[in-house]
Short mmCIF file of C-alpha atoms in Angstrom, two decimals:
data_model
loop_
_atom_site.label_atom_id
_atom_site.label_comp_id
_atom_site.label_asym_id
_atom_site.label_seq_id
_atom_site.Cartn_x
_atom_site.Cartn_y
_atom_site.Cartn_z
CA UNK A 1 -142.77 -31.32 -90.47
CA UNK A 2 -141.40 -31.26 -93.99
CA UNK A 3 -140.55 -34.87 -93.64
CA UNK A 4 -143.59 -35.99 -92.39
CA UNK A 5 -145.43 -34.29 -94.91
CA UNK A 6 -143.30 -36.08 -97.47
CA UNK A 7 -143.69 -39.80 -95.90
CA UNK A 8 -147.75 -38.86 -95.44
CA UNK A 9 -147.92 -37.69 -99.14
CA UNK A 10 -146.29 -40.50 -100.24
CA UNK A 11 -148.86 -42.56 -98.05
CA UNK A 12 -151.90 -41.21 -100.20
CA UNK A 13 -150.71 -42.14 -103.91
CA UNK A 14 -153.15 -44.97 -105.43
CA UNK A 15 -150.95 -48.32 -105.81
CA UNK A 16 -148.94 -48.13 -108.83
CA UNK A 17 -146.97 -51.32 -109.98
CA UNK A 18 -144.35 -49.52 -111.94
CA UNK A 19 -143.49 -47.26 -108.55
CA UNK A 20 -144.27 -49.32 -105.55
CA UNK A 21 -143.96 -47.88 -101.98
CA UNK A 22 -142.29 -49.91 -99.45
CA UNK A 23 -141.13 -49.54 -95.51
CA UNK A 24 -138.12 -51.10 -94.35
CA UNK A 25 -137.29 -51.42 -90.34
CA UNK A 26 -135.11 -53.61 -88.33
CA UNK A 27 -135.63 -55.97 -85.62
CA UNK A 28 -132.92 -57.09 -83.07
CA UNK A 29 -133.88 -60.61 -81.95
CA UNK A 30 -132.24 -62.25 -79.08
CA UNK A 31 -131.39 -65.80 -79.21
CA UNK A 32 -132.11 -68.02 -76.18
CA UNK A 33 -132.33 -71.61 -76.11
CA UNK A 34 -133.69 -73.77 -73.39
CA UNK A 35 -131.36 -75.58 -70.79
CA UNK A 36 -133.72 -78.20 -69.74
CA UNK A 37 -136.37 -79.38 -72.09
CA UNK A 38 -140.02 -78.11 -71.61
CA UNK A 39 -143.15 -80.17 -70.19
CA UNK A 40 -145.78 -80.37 -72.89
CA UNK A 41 -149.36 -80.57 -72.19
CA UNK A 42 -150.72 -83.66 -72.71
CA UNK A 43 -154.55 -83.22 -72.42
CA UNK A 44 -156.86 -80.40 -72.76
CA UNK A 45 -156.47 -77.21 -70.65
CA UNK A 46 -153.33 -78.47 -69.44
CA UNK A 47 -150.38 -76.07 -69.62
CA UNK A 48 -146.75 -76.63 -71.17
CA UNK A 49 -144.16 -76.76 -68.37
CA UNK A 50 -141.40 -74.45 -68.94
CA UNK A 51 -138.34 -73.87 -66.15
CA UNK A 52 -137.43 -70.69 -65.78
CA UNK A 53 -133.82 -70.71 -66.74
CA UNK A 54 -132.53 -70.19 -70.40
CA UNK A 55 -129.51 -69.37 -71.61
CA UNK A 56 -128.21 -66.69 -74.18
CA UNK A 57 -127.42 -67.69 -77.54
CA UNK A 58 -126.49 -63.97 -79.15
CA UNK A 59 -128.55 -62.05 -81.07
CA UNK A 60 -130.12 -61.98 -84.49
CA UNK A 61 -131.87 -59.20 -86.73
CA UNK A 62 -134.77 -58.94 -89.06
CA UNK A 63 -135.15 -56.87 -91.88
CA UNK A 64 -139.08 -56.38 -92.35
CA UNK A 65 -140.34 -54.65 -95.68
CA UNK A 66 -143.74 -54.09 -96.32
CA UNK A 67 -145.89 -52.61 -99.30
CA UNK A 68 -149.02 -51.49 -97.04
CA UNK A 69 -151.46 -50.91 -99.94
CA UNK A 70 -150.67 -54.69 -101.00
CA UNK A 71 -150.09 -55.89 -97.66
CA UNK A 72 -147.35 -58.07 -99.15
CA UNK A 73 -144.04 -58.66 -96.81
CA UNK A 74 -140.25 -59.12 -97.67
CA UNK A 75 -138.64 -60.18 -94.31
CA UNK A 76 -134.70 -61.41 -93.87
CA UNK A 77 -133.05 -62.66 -91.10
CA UNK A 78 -129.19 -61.75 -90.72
CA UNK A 79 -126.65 -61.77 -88.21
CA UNK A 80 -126.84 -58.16 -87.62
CA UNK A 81 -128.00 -54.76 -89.09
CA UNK A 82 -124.65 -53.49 -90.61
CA UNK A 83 -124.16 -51.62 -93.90
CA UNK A 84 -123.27 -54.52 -95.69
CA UNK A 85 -126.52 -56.59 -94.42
CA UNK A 86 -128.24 -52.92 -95.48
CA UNK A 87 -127.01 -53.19 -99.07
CA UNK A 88 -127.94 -56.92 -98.99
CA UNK A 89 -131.44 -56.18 -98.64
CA UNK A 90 -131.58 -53.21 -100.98
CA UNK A 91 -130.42 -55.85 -103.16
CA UNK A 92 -132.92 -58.00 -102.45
CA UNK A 93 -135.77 -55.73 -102.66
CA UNK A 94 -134.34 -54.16 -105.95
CA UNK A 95 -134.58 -58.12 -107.74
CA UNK A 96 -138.35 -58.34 -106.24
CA UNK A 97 -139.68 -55.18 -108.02
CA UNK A 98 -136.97 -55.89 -110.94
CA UNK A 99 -140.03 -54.01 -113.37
CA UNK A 100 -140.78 -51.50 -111.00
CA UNK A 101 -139.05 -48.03 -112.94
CA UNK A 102 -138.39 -46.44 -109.39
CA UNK A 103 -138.87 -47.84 -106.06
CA UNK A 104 -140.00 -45.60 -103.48
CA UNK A 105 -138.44 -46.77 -99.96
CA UNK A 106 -139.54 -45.18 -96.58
CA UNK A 107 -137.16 -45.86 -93.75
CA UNK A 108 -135.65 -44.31 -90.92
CA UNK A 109 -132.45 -42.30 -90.25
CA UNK A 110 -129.91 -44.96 -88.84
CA UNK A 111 -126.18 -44.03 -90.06
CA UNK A 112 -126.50 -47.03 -92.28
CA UNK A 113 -129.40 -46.10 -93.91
CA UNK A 114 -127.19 -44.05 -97.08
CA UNK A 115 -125.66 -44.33 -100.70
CA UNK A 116 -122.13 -45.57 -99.21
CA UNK A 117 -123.33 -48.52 -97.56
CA UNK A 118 -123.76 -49.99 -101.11
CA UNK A 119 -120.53 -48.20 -102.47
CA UNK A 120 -118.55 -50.23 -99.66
CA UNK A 121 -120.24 -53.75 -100.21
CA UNK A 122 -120.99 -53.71 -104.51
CA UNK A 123 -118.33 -50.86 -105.74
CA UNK A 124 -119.15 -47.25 -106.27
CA UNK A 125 -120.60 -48.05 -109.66
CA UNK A 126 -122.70 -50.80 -108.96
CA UNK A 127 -123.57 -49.63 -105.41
CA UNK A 128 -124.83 -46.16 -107.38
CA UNK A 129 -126.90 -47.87 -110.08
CA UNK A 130 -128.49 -50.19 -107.07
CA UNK A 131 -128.95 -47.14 -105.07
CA UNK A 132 -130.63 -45.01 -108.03
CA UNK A 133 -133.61 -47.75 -108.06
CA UNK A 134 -134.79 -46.60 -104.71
CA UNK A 135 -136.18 -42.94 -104.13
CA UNK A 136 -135.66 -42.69 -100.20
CA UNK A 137 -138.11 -41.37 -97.79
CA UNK A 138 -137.04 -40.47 -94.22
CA UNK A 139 -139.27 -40.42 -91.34
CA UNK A 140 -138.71 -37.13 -88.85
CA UNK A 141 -136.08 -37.91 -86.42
CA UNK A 142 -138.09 -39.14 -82.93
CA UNK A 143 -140.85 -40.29 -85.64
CA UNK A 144 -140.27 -43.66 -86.37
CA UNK A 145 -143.97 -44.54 -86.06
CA UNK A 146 -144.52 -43.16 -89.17
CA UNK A 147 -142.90 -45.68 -90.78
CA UNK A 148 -145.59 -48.69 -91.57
CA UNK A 149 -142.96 -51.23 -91.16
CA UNK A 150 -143.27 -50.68 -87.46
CA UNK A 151 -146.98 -51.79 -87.75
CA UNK A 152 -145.39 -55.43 -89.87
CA UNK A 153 -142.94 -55.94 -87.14
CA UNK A 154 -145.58 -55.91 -84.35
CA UNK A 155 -147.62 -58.26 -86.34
CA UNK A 156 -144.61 -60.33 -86.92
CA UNK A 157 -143.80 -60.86 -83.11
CA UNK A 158 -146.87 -61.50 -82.15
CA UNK A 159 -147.91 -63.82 -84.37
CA UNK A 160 -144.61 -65.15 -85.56
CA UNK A 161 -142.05 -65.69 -82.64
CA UNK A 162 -144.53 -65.02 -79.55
CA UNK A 163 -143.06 -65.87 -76.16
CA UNK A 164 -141.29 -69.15 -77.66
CA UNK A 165 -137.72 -69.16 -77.09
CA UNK A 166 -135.36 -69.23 -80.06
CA UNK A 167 -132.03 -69.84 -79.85
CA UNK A 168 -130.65 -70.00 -83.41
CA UNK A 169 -130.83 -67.69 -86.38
CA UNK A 170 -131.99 -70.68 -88.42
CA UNK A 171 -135.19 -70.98 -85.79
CA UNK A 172 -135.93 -67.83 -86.09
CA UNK A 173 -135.47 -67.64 -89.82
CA UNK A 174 -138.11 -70.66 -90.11
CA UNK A 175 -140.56 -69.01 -88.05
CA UNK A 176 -140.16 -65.66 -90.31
CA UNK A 177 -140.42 -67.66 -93.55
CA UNK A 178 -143.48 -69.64 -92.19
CA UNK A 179 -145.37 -66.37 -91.50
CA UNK A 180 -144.24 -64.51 -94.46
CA UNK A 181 -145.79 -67.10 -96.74
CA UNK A 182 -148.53 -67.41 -94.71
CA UNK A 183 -148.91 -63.46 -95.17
CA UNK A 184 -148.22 -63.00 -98.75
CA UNK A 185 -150.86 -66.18 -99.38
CA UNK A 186 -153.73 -63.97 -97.78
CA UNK A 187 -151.96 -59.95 -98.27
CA UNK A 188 -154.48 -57.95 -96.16
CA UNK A 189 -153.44 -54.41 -96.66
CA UNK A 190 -152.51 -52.12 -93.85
CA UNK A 191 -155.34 -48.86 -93.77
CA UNK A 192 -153.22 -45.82 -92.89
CA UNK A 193 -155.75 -43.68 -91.52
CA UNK A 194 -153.05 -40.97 -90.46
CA UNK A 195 -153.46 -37.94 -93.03
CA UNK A 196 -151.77 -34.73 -93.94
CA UNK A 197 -155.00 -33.21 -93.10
CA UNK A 198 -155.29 -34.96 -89.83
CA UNK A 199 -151.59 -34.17 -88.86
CA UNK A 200 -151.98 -30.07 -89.77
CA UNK A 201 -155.07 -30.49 -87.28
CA UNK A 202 -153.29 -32.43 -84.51
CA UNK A 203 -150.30 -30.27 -85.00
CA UNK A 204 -151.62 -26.76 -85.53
CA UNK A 205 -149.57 -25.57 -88.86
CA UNK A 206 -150.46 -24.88 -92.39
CA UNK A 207 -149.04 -26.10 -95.30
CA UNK A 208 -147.87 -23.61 -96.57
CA UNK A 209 -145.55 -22.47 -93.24
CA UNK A 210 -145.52 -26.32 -92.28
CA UNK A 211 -143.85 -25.21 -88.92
CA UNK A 212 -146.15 -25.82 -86.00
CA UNK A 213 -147.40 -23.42 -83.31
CA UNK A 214 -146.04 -23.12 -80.32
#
């Protein structure tokens, strides 16, 4: 309850340049490339052809970062989700909001997620100055959906890869980079109508025992 509070609170600041809030999530991606090349319509209300077998290329992940009150996205797309591809996009993120005097980051609890990641890949210094840009926020274990990344990834796969098949990183990375610009050309901010008031109704607990009822 305490964390939830924390992420919701954090939810209902005004938007504030010089601290920005931002969600980060992952998304495993797997690769799969066709075997025999698809049909494609060639008049109106005809269908594409597809055959039904593919073959496995791997996998891929995507690092989606959103700042909901802006609607503005920050996606990468990596080989994996591993502390050093972590640190890499803490990096990245840190450069975007280079002005921003503390960057408040809401993400989940994967054993990645943490100040060592950095130490490992930039050095304890530099991994602890890198790390002391970001103010972390973590969503309640079994509570992911509080985290409004989730809501950019869903828009992301729809919209973005679909049912196509992909079956190389650098597909998919076009695709991402296509929708991201498309995004950030037209930001349409994400309304979080989930309260602290709402969630002390729903959940039956004050705040000042934030413990629910049982």
């Amino acid at each position: 309850v305490e964390r939830m509070e924390d992420v919701l609170k954090l939810y209902e600041r005004p938007l504030n340049p010089s601290q920005p809030v931002v969600c980060l999530d992952e998304k495993p991606v797997q690769l799969i490339a066709e075997v025999r090349r698809p049909i494609p319509a060639v008049r109106d209300g005809q269908l594409l052809k597809r055959d039904y077998e593919y073959k496995r290329k791997g996998t891929a992940n995507i690092f989606c970062e959103v700042e909901p009150k802006r609607g503005r996205y920050l996606n990468e797309v990596t080989r994996n989700r591993t502390a050093t591809q972590f640190a890499k996009m803490l990096r990245v993120i840190s450069s975007h909001y280079r002005r921003a005097k503390k960057i408040h980051l809401v993400m989940d609890n994967l054993n990645t997620h943490c100040e060592k990641s950095l130490w490992r890949e930039f050095g304890e210094s530099k991994g602890h100055h890198l790390w002391s840009r970001f103010k972390v926020h973590f969503t309640p274990k079994h509570a992911s959906w509080l985290n409004q990344a989730e809501i950019g990834i869903g828009l992301l796969s729809r919209q973005a890869l679909g049912k196509d098949r992909l079956g190389t990183r650098q597909a998919v990375r076009c695709r991402v980079k296509q929708w991201t610009i498309s995004r950030n050309e037209n930001p349409n901010p994400i309304k979080w109508r989930f309260t602290r008031k709402k969630a002390r109704q729903t959940l039956k607990y004050t705040a000042a025992i934030r413990r629910p009822y049982h």
